[in-house]
Amino acid sequence: MKYSKMLIPTLREVPAEAEIESHKLMLRAGLMRRLASGVYSFLPLGYRTFRKIENIVREEMDRAGAQELIMSALIPAESYKETGRWEVFGPEMFRLKDRGDRDFCLGPTHEEIFTQTVKSGVKSYKNLPMTLYQIQTKFRDERRPRFGVMRSREFVMKDAYSFDADEQGLDESYNKMYQAYCSIFDRCSLDYTVVDADSGAMGGSGSQEFMVKSDIGEAQIAYCDSCGYAANDEKAQCLEQKVTVTEPALPLEEVETPEARTIEQLCEFFDCGPENFAKTLIYKADENIIAAVVRGDRELNETKLQNYLGCIELEMADDETIYKVTNAKVGFAGPVGLSIRIIADFEVKAMSNFITGANKTGYHIKNVNIDRDTENIEFLDIRNIALGDSCPVCHEKIKLARGIEVGHIFKLGDKYTKALDCLYLDANGKSQTMLMGCYGIGIGRTMASVIEQNYDEKGIIWPMAIAPYQVIIIPINISDQEQAAAADALYEKLLSENIEVLFDDRKERPGVKFNDAELIGIPIRITVGKKTGEGIVEYKLRKSSDMEEINIADVINRVKNDILKS
RNA sequence: CGGGAUGUAGCGCAGGUGGUAGCGCACAUGGUUUGGGACCAUGGGGCCGCAGGUUCGAAUCCUGUCAUCCCGACCA
C-alpha cells in the first residue's frame, strides 16, 4: 500500500482524552477515533491489526473444533426474560423498542441465544459435544467506560459456548478452550497469567481468567512465584492462621472516643496500628442484616461473603439500618453484644485484647477477646488476600499485581440449560440436561494490552503476527529518480512475494517518515537512501536499535527470514 | 451514582477589568530545502459546547443544561 493514499492521521500531540499509554498511542498512531464515551471507530491501520487478532482467534477456535456462526446483536426481550437476566442486567443493558412497542436490547452476552439455538437443533447425545462461537459486537452501558478500548460500551468479543452430555465432557471441552486460549495469546506475543477466578454465587465448577499483568489493570491478582498459584483476589484464599502468641486477656474497658470513627482516626486516638482493631461492617444480604468483622487493616471480600451467605444481593447497610441494629451512629459498631448474625474473618479469632466499636455513639471497647466476649460467631475466610500472606498451596509469601482481563473461561454447568430446558436424549433414551461452558476474549482489549506491553518513547512496537504491515519502505528523497525507482522496484518485489508492505511515498522530510514509521510500529524498516547507487539499503527492526546496510538483492530473503523467525 | 476537573480551529493551548478571537502544530498555494518532526511568504478554517438571563454590547458575569476526562462506588 502507498502511504500517500492511506488514511493514517497520526498526531504529534497527545489528545487530552487519553490517560494510559495504549490509549494515547492508538489515537496518536491513527488506529482509532472516539465517537462517544466508550464508543470507538477503528481506522484502516487499526482495523488491519484488529482483523489479524480476530483471525488468530478464529484459527485457534477452528483448530479446537469449534464452529463459527453469527448471531444478531439485536435481541428480543423474551430471550432474556426466561432466565431472569432482563431484570438482572439492569441499566447496563442497552434497551430499545420497535415500532410496535416491543422490547429489544443490544446483546451484552449471548448465553441464552446460543442455548436456545442448540436446544432447537440438538436432540441426541450423538451430536454432543458441540462448541459454537462468534466474533461479534457486544453492547454494555458501562457506568464508567475508561481507558479507551479497555473498557468500552461497544466492543467486539469472541464468545464461545460448549455443550456437553456430562461433567467429564465439560471438562474436556473446557480444557480444549484453555489450550486454544494459550495459543491465541502466545501468538499475539502477550505476556499473560492464568488465574483462578470466582465462579459466582450461582454455582459452576470452575472459572479462570487470562490476565495481562499491568499497573492499569482493573483486577487485583495474587500469585506465588514458588508454586505457580495465581488467583483473582475475589477468589484468592486466605489461610487460617495458627494462634501463636496469646497475651493474657485483660478486662473489657469502655473508652470515650467522640470524634474517632474511622480506623485512621482511631489509630491516632489510641496511638497504635490498624491491626489492633477489628472493624465491623453492617451489610444487607437480601432481606437480612448481618455483621462482618475483619481486622482493622484488612479489606472485606464481598464475593467470599456473598458466596458463603448464598444471597443474591449484598450491599452495605444504610445509616438508618446501622443505627437500628447497633444503637449507634456509623463508626461505632462492634461484635460485643450485637444481636444480629455475625460473621468474622479467621484472623479475628487469633487477635487478643483488640479494640472495636461499643455499639454506642462516641464509644469504643478495649481488650476484646472474641472467644471470651462474644458467642455464636461464624468464622471463615472473608477478607482480601494481602501482600506477604501465605500462599494457600505452598505457604510461601504471596505477591500481588494488577491485571487486565483479556480472556475468561467458565464452566457454567446447567445454569442456562436447565432454565431453558436445553435437553438431549442419552443412549438409554432418557432425557438429560446439557452442561455448558462459556469462553470470552475481548478483541479490542487484547489489542490494547499488546500495545501496553510493547511500546517505547517513539511509539508502538508491534509483534510481527499482528502488525498492520510487516515492512515499511522509506525512500529518503522521493524526488531523487534513482531512489524512487529503487524503492518502487523493492516495493513491487515484496508485494509479489505476498509480503505486507507499506511504501512511504510521501513528499516528506526523512525525519517525519522515520517518526511516523516508529509511531505506527511497523516491525521491519527498509530505508532507501544515498547508497542506492551501490545497491545498498538500510535494514532495521523496530524492536532493535541495530541498523545494518545490506544488498538490495538480499532484502527479500532477509525479510522472509525475519517474518518466519518471529 | 458520589467526588474532582475541563469544554475556544483537525490536535495542543492562550485570552477573561464585558467592546464579536489569538498562538503553536496540522492544512492549501508558491519558493528555497532534503538522512531524524525544515525555512520564508501568502491563504483557508471558529454560533468560543448548548440554552436562557444581566447588559447598549457576553468567549468573558449569572443560571440551567449537555458533553468529555480522572478518582471512587457498582458491575459479566
XYZ file of C-alpha atoms (C1' of nucleotides) in Angstrom:
642
model
C 0.000 0.000 0.000
C 1.156 3.513 -0.766
C 1.313 5.605 2.377
C 0.206 8.719 0.492
C -3.118 7.064 -0.369
C -3.912 5.785 3.088
C -5.882 7.303 5.930
C -3.312 7.338 8.722
C -3.989 10.504 10.694
C -1.071 10.418 13.117
C -0.937 13.076 15.792
C 2.093 14.810 17.180
C 0.395 15.781 20.340
C -1.477 13.605 22.752
C -5.229 14.178 22.739
C -6.429 15.316 26.149
C -8.899 12.437 26.366
C -6.227 9.763 26.820
C -4.537 8.816 30.047
C -2.830 5.460 29.562
C -0.110 4.618 27.035
C -2.046 2.210 24.848
C -4.934 4.635 24.547
C -2.648 7.556 23.713
C -0.765 5.512 21.155
C -3.878 4.145 19.489
C -5.060 7.699 18.966
C -1.669 9.112 18.048
C -0.867 6.344 15.587
C -4.194 6.892 13.851
C -5.567 3.455 14.726
C -8.890 4.658 16.060
C -11.020 7.645 16.974
C -13.587 8.214 19.684
C -17.198 8.704 18.661
C -18.758 8.941 22.113
C -17.625 7.958 25.577
C -16.748 4.276 25.333
C -17.526 4.088 21.616
C -14.714 3.934 19.075
C -14.200 3.653 15.339
C -11.231 1.723 14.039
C -9.415 3.386 11.150
C -7.706 1.421 8.359
C -4.394 0.818 10.091
C -6.032 -0.131 13.366
C -8.560 -2.337 11.664
C -5.817 -4.340 9.939
C -4.378 -5.292 13.323
C -7.842 -5.838 14.694
C -8.623 -8.311 11.912
C -5.336 -10.092 12.400
C -6.189 -10.718 16.031
C -9.662 -11.882 15.013
C -8.100 -14.284 12.552
C -5.731 -15.732 15.092
C -8.702 -16.287 17.377
C -10.676 -17.812 14.513
C -7.887 -20.179 13.507
C -7.362 -21.419 17.035
C -11.076 -21.829 17.674
C -11.475 -23.807 14.470
C -8.442 -25.888 15.333
C -10.045 -26.703 18.679
C -13.107 -27.961 16.853
C -15.406 -25.015 17.495
C -17.810 -23.862 14.793
C -18.198 -20.242 13.855
C -21.576 -18.643 13.370
C -23.013 -15.175 13.876
C -25.981 -14.121 15.971
C -27.902 -10.886 15.755
C -26.833 -8.180 18.160
C -30.463 -7.059 18.273
C -32.314 -9.398 20.587
C -35.960 -9.572 21.693
C -36.560 -9.223 25.433
C -38.170 -12.656 25.681
C -34.792 -14.305 25.217
C -33.555 -12.815 28.469
C -36.793 -12.865 30.404
C -36.903 -16.619 30.781
C -33.607 -16.698 32.684
C -34.388 -13.525 34.578
C -31.500 -11.641 33.102
C -33.719 -8.987 31.527
C -34.000 -7.695 35.103
C -30.579 -8.801 36.379
C -28.670 -6.754 33.814
C -30.427 -3.598 34.906
C -29.264 -0.320 33.437
C -26.161 -1.934 31.977
C -28.248 -3.275 29.108
C -28.928 -1.063 26.114
C -32.680 -1.351 25.658
C -34.911 -0.200 22.854
C -38.377 -0.715 21.460
C -39.501 -1.468 17.945
C -42.331 0.426 16.223
C -44.827 -1.970 17.750
C -43.576 -1.047 21.220
C -41.950 -4.466 21.713
C -38.886 -4.622 23.954
C -35.492 -5.371 22.480
C -31.940 -4.995 23.635
C -28.498 -4.895 22.133
C -26.892 -8.109 23.302
C -24.426 -7.788 26.207
C -23.598 -11.522 26.070
C -25.298 -14.453 24.405
C -25.701 -17.457 26.679
C -29.465 -17.527 26.217
C -29.386 -17.202 22.442
C -26.837 -19.971 21.979
C -28.705 -22.194 24.395
C -31.962 -21.677 22.511
C -30.239 -22.407 19.229
C -28.719 -25.632 20.488
C -31.940 -26.609 22.192
C -33.848 -26.458 18.946
C -31.142 -28.068 16.846
C -29.610 -30.767 19.009
C -31.674 -33.624 20.397
C -29.330 -36.550 20.785
C -26.197 -37.407 22.704
C -24.783 -38.382 19.308
C -24.426 -34.700 18.428
C -22.534 -33.832 21.592
C -20.136 -32.388 22.447
C -20.619 -29.236 20.428
C -18.851 -25.899 20.699
C -20.092 -22.833 18.849
C -18.591 -19.383 18.679
C -18.947 -15.985 17.150
C -16.853 -12.869 16.845
C -19.406 -10.182 17.322
C -20.120 -6.771 18.740
C -21.430 -6.604 22.289
C -23.114 -3.696 24.000
C -22.921 -2.839 27.662
C -23.842 0.539 29.012
C -20.953 0.649 31.471
C -21.251 3.005 34.394
C -17.817 4.237 33.705
C -16.169 3.443 30.405
C -12.449 4.036 30.666
C -9.020 3.763 29.133
C -10.218 3.851 25.538
C -10.973 0.431 24.240
C -10.030 -1.274 27.528
C -13.478 -0.792 28.958
C -15.849 0.442 26.316
C -19.568 0.286 25.839
C -19.474 -1.274 22.418
C -16.814 -3.892 21.888
C -16.055 -6.919 19.807
C -15.846 -10.142 21.682
C -15.231 -13.685 20.657
C -17.706 -15.673 22.677
C -17.810 -19.441 22.553
C -20.241 -21.823 24.199
C -19.725 -25.531 24.681
C -22.472 -28.090 25.202
C -21.753 -31.480 26.704
C -23.547 -34.553 27.899
C -21.778 -34.825 31.245
C -19.186 -33.346 33.619
C -16.349 -35.242 32.053
C -17.284 -33.909 28.646
C -17.499 -30.387 30.012
C -14.022 -30.764 31.479
C -12.681 -31.848 28.115
C -14.362 -29.032 26.218
C -13.105 -26.579 28.822
C -9.563 -27.843 28.574
C -9.583 -27.574 24.808
C -10.602 -23.949 25.097
C -7.930 -23.380 27.725
C -5.303 -24.693 25.319
C -6.706 -22.645 22.453
C -6.569 -19.510 24.582
C -2.922 -20.132 25.422
C -2.145 -20.494 21.713
C -4.033 -17.317 20.870
C -2.288 -15.157 23.443
C 1.083 -16.721 22.669
C 0.637 -15.872 19.017
C -0.193 -12.290 19.989
C 3.080 -12.191 21.957
C 1.235 -11.338 25.134
C 2.820 -11.995 28.488
C -0.144 -13.306 30.451
C -1.013 -15.204 33.608
C -3.905 -17.595 34.075
C -5.637 -17.072 37.395
C -8.400 -18.871 39.235
C -11.490 -16.751 39.332
C -14.654 -16.780 41.336
C -17.425 -18.675 39.639
C -20.180 -16.704 41.288
C -22.983 -17.436 43.666
C -24.924 -19.312 41.021
C -22.542 -22.259 41.067
C -20.478 -23.626 38.268
C -17.473 -25.752 38.910
C -14.655 -23.564 37.766
C -13.528 -20.398 36.116
C -10.220 -18.978 35.051
C -9.140 -15.623 33.743
C -6.342 -14.823 31.327
C -4.679 -11.776 32.794
C -2.107 -9.422 31.405
C -0.123 -8.018 34.292
C -0.284 -4.240 34.159
C -0.457 -1.359 36.606
C -3.550 -0.048 34.871
C -5.386 -3.362 35.201
C -8.732 -3.225 36.963
C -8.378 -6.592 38.649
C -6.086 -7.440 41.533
C -4.331 -10.771 41.259
C -2.437 -12.737 43.856
C 0.319 -15.086 42.782
C 3.085 -17.206 44.175
C 6.446 -17.472 42.471
C 7.441 -20.700 44.142
C 4.495 -22.938 43.243
C 2.762 -21.043 40.451
C -0.516 -20.456 42.290
C -2.393 -17.481 40.849
C -5.878 -16.235 41.579
C -8.087 -13.235 41.193
C -8.284 -11.521 44.576
C -12.006 -12.274 44.759
C -11.044 -15.900 44.827
C -7.576 -16.000 46.442
C -7.879 -17.996 49.596
C -6.528 -16.727 52.919
C -5.372 -19.486 55.213
C -6.454 -19.694 58.806
C -3.505 -18.596 60.924
C -2.415 -20.643 63.910
C -2.707 -18.667 67.100
C 0.909 -18.216 68.132
C 1.119 -15.538 70.793
C -1.512 -15.429 73.483
C -1.424 -12.458 75.705
C -3.349 -12.780 78.923
C -6.868 -11.488 78.353
C -7.396 -8.133 80.034
C -10.703 -6.876 81.345
C -13.003 -5.055 78.927
C -12.840 -1.313 79.101
C -15.171 1.213 77.504
C -13.381 4.290 76.185
C -14.956 7.543 75.077
C -13.868 8.262 71.501
C -16.074 11.148 70.460
C -14.507 12.155 67.137
C -12.942 8.851 66.127
C -14.973 6.652 63.828
C -12.615 5.633 61.027
C -9.714 3.256 61.553
C -7.325 6.061 60.717
C -8.752 8.370 63.364
C -8.768 5.554 65.882
C -5.104 4.774 65.279
C -4.297 8.340 66.111
C -6.563 8.381 69.136
C -5.256 5.157 70.635
C -1.745 5.674 69.246
C -1.462 2.183 67.791
C -1.598 0.442 64.411
C -4.707 -0.602 62.462
C -4.003 -4.277 63.180
C -5.074 -3.694 66.785
C -8.655 -3.021 65.754
C -11.446 -5.144 64.423
C -13.838 -3.322 62.127
C -17.438 -4.319 61.984
C -19.304 -3.742 58.760
C -23.069 -3.963 58.631
C -24.451 -5.477 55.450
C -27.813 -6.054 53.918
C -27.897 -9.557 52.459
C -31.155 -9.827 50.522
C -33.636 -9.201 53.370
C -31.299 -9.966 56.275
C -28.999 -7.653 58.157
C -25.669 -9.184 59.140
C -22.353 -8.011 60.515
C -18.965 -8.846 59.054
C -15.841 -8.434 61.164
C -12.303 -8.134 59.826
C -9.035 -6.867 61.266
C -8.667 -3.090 61.035
C -6.013 -3.143 58.326
C -7.847 -5.690 56.132
C -10.381 -5.360 53.372
C -13.580 -7.319 53.426
C -14.015 -9.561 50.369
C -17.660 -9.202 49.419
C -17.523 -12.057 46.944
C -16.419 -14.526 49.583
C -19.045 -13.269 51.977
C -21.757 -13.430 49.352
C -20.809 -16.942 48.310
C -20.962 -18.066 51.930
C -24.302 -16.431 52.573
C -25.714 -17.607 49.267
C -27.575 -14.346 48.832
C -28.466 -12.682 45.550
C -27.724 -9.142 46.640
C -25.205 -7.915 49.152
C -24.774 -4.265 49.941
C -23.578 -2.049 52.776
C -26.449 -1.146 55.053
C -27.599 2.459 55.085
C -27.064 4.713 58.096
C -30.593 4.260 59.342
C -30.353 0.482 59.358
C -26.998 0.645 61.095
C -28.467 2.828 63.790
C -31.354 0.430 64.228
C -29.209 -2.676 64.723
C -26.245 -1.194 66.620
C -27.953 1.579 68.546
C -25.154 3.824 67.420
C -24.179 6.039 64.554
C -21.922 4.795 61.780
C -18.399 4.143 63.015
C -19.189 2.640 66.410
C -20.346 -0.870 65.571
C -18.722 -3.843 67.261
C -19.361 -7.564 67.714
C -19.753 -7.427 71.501
C -23.403 -7.514 72.454
C -24.604 -7.303 68.863
C -27.733 -9.376 68.362
C -27.637 -9.910 64.584
C -25.830 -12.708 62.783
C -22.076 -12.109 62.931
C -19.509 -13.476 60.522
C -15.876 -12.859 61.354
C -12.698 -13.473 59.470
C -10.471 -16.290 60.766
C -7.881 -13.715 61.654
C -10.114 -12.099 64.265
C -10.032 -15.336 66.193
C -6.263 -15.025 66.547
C -6.396 -11.472 67.877
C -6.210 -10.687 71.551
C -7.118 -7.583 73.549
C -8.249 -5.684 70.468
C -10.408 -2.611 70.061
C -13.852 -2.442 68.482
C -16.847 -0.182 68.422
C -19.040 -0.294 71.548
C -22.400 -0.095 69.732
C -22.811 3.234 71.490
C -22.234 6.502 69.712
C -18.890 8.003 70.723
C -17.510 4.894 72.443
C -15.159 2.014 71.676
C -14.222 -1.019 73.773
C -10.668 -2.066 74.577
C -9.337 -5.541 75.362
C -11.873 -7.517 73.415
C -11.186 -11.233 73.008
C -13.609 -12.735 70.614
C -13.978 -16.159 72.230
C -14.467 -14.729 75.677
C -16.655 -11.738 74.828
C -18.984 -12.974 72.134
C -20.849 -16.077 71.156
C -22.372 -17.671 68.054
C -19.846 -16.130 65.726
C -19.198 -17.838 62.419
C -15.548 -17.795 61.434
C -14.366 -18.106 57.880
C -12.208 -16.536 55.225
C -13.905 -13.270 54.255
C -11.023 -10.906 53.688
C -8.934 -9.953 50.684
C -5.561 -11.569 50.469
C -2.709 -9.151 51.179
C 0.920 -8.830 50.194
C 3.058 -11.249 52.182
C 0.222 -13.569 53.176
C 0.901 -17.273 52.919
C 0.254 -18.995 49.611
C -2.698 -21.355 50.154
C -0.848 -24.092 48.276
C 2.799 -23.955 49.314
C 2.742 -21.402 52.182
C 5.402 -19.167 50.641
C 4.835 -15.396 50.516
C 2.101 -14.220 48.135
C 2.759 -11.380 45.734
C 0.196 -9.007 44.286
C -0.153 -7.484 40.851
C -2.821 -5.759 38.830
C -4.137 -7.397 35.721
C -6.140 -6.723 32.574
C -8.637 -9.478 31.934
C -8.264 -10.381 28.253
C -9.971 -13.763 28.396
C -12.301 -15.629 30.696
C -13.264 -19.283 30.549
C -16.094 -20.588 32.610
C -17.829 -23.838 33.418
C -21.452 -22.784 33.625
C -22.820 -26.264 34.268
C -26.587 -26.337 33.905
C -27.349 -22.753 34.878
C -28.797 -21.817 31.485
C -29.551 -25.214 30.027
C -31.758 -26.033 32.989
C -33.584 -22.716 32.942
C -34.246 -23.040 29.230
C -34.843 -26.800 29.121
C -31.945 -27.500 26.833
C -32.200 -31.286 26.882
C -30.893 -34.245 24.937
C -31.707 -37.945 24.878
C -28.955 -40.162 26.213
C -28.091 -43.659 24.938
C -30.929 -45.076 27.030
C -33.468 -42.719 25.550
C -33.603 -40.783 28.793
C -33.900 -37.008 28.782
C -30.893 -35.191 30.287
C -29.866 -31.573 30.743
C -26.832 -30.461 28.758
C -23.854 -28.942 30.548
C -22.485 -25.729 29.291
C -19.274 -23.738 29.275
C -18.668 -20.224 28.041
C -15.465 -18.633 26.872
C -14.799 -14.998 26.032
C -11.995 -12.938 24.569
C -12.138 -9.185 24.134
C -10.543 -8.401 20.780
C -10.042 -4.672 21.263
C -8.847 -5.136 24.800
C -6.341 -7.717 23.628
C -5.070 -5.268 21.036
C -4.677 -2.510 23.633
C -2.948 -4.933 26.010
C -0.385 -5.850 23.366
C 0.434 -2.166 22.983
C 0.543 -1.754 26.741
C 3.317 -4.360 26.767
C 5.094 -3.302 23.564
C 5.969 0.349 23.203
C 8.788 2.792 23.752
C 9.097 6.573 23.762
C 8.830 6.570 19.949
C 5.637 4.604 19.689
C 4.162 1.145 19.243
C 6.358 -1.909 18.674
C 4.010 -4.406 17.005
C 4.778 -8.103 17.198
C 5.057 -9.417 13.638
C 1.944 -11.589 13.858
C -0.440 -8.685 14.358
C 1.418 -5.744 12.832
C -0.747 -3.838 10.346
C 2.085 -4.187 7.840
C 5.186 -6.300 8.119
C 7.518 -3.946 6.265
C 7.756 -0.227 5.629
C 9.927 1.158 2.852
C 11.202 4.675 3.311
C 12.878 6.418 0.409
C 14.866 9.302 1.885
C 14.226 11.548 -1.061
C 11.320 10.568 -3.276
C 12.306 13.298 -5.740
C 15.588 11.551 -6.384
C 14.967 9.431 -9.508
C 17.381 6.706 -8.535
C 15.996 6.317 -5.007
C 12.399 6.485 -6.136
C 12.943 3.825 -8.786
C 14.860 1.525 -6.442
C 12.260 1.891 -3.676
C 9.426 1.266 -6.087
C 11.112 -1.834 -7.506
C 11.655 -3.158 -3.998
C 8.023 -2.453 -3.164
C 6.773 -4.370 -6.210
C 9.120 -7.231 -5.452
C 7.929 -7.555 -1.846
C 4.303 -7.365 -2.974
C 4.861 -10.154 -5.473
C 6.161 -12.275 -2.624
C 2.930 -11.641 -0.684
C 4.650 -9.607 1.949
C 2.551 -6.884 3.546
C 4.395 -3.729 2.777
C 3.709 -0.064 3.285
C 5.557 2.236 0.882
C 6.089 5.707 2.296
C 5.952 7.596 -0.985
C 5.043 10.892 0.656
C 6.972 14.013 -0.161
C 8.013 14.452 3.418
C 11.337 15.020 5.053
C 13.082 11.877 6.311
C 12.532 12.777 9.958
C 8.784 12.863 9.505
C 8.761 9.449 7.839
C 11.025 7.877 10.431
C 8.924 9.232 13.255
C 5.664 8.035 11.731
C 7.127 4.600 10.978
C 8.217 4.286 14.587
C 4.936 5.611 15.951
C 2.841 3.120 13.984
C 5.262 0.369 14.922
C 5.976 -1.478 11.653
C 8.381 -4.343 12.546
C 10.776 -4.059 9.569
C 12.006 -0.783 8.152
C 13.905 -0.550 4.904
C 15.477 2.803 4.139
C 16.421 3.583 0.555
C 18.981 6.353 0.704
C 22.259 7.661 -0.617
C 23.890 4.269 -1.147
C 21.151 3.202 -3.549
C 23.605 3.627 -6.429
C 25.834 0.993 -4.864
C 22.861 -1.353 -4.492
C 22.749 -0.896 -0.729
C 19.779 -0.179 1.538
C 19.434 0.111 5.289
C 17.629 -2.577 7.235
C 16.309 -2.097 10.723
C 13.938 -3.876 13.070
C 11.593 -1.712 15.122
C 12.310 -3.647 18.297
C 16.074 -3.355 17.994
C 18.412 -0.386 17.875
C 20.770 -2.037 15.385
C 20.745 -0.790 11.833
C 22.659 -2.505 9.072
C 23.384 -1.934 5.432
C 22.502 -4.822 3.157
C 22.475 -5.510 -0.535
C 19.140 -4.876 -2.261
C 19.293 -8.366 -3.729
C 19.342 -9.867 -0.230
C 16.337 -7.959 1.074
C 13.656 -10.485 0.148
C 15.342 -13.384 1.862
C 16.135 -11.308 4.876
C 12.552 -10.151 5.221
C 11.165 -13.662 4.776
C 13.606 -14.901 7.330
C 12.663 -12.283 9.901
C 8.951 -12.932 9.369
C 9.468 -16.655 9.834
C 11.610 -16.176 12.922
C 9.010 -14.099 14.725
C -24.307 7.078 41.308
C -20.788 10.315 44.760
C -16.268 13.476 44.419
C -12.916 16.458 41.198
C -11.777 18.876 36.629
C -12.399 20.592 31.624
C -15.314 22.371 27.157
C -12.304 28.438 22.478
C -9.955 25.983 14.615
C -8.438 18.979 12.998
C -4.729 18.437 17.591
C -2.369 21.045 21.841
C -3.379 25.546 24.276
C -3.756 31.192 25.441
C -7.333 35.115 26.142
C -11.111 36.713 30.628
C -11.045 44.918 34.212
C -17.528 42.857 29.190
C -16.411 46.047 23.169
C -17.853 39.997 18.428
C -10.868 35.958 18.985
C -5.374 34.533 19.107
C -0.649 31.274 19.300
C 1.940 26.593 18.001
C 1.297 22.306 15.153
C -1.663 20.467 11.072
C -3.985 22.036 6.160
C -3.677 24.855 0.959
C -0.566 27.664 -2.715
C 4.375 29.450 -4.328
C 9.509 29.317 -3.477
C 14.074 27.589 -1.064
C 15.254 22.833 1.101
C 16.005 17.116 1.582
C 19.467 11.404 6.451
C 15.606 12.279 12.370
C 9.100 16.069 13.198
C 12.834 22.341 7.785
C 12.513 27.702 6.369
C 10.190 32.152 4.033
C 5.793 34.270 2.044
C 0.609 34.077 1.305
C -4.049 31.835 2.457
C -8.439 28.885 4.247
C -10.701 27.360 8.643
C -14.326 29.141 14.940
C -22.578 30.445 16.701
C -15.795 30.467 21.999
C -20.397 23.022 23.966
C -25.805 24.370 24.075
C -29.992 27.289 26.113
C -31.732 31.146 28.895
C -30.637 35.662 31.766
C -27.986 40.519 33.064
C -26.219 44.449 29.581
C -26.358 49.347 24.571
C -22.967 45.149 23.928
C -21.219 38.422 26.571
C -15.978 33.726 24.851
C -15.704 36.807 29.394
C -20.714 37.869 34.529
C -25.233 34.735 36.418
C -28.492 30.299 35.987
C -29.534 25.865 33.823
C -28.213 22.023 30.694
C -25.232 18.731 27.728
C -20.618 16.509 26.763
C -15.746 14.673 27.959
C -11.883 13.011 31.310
C -9.942 11.465 36.205
C -10.733 9.122 41.366
C -14.186 6.169 43.894
C -18.652 3.106 44.234
C -21.031 -0.505 41.168
C -20.808 -4.478 37.583
C -20.061 -10.144 33.484
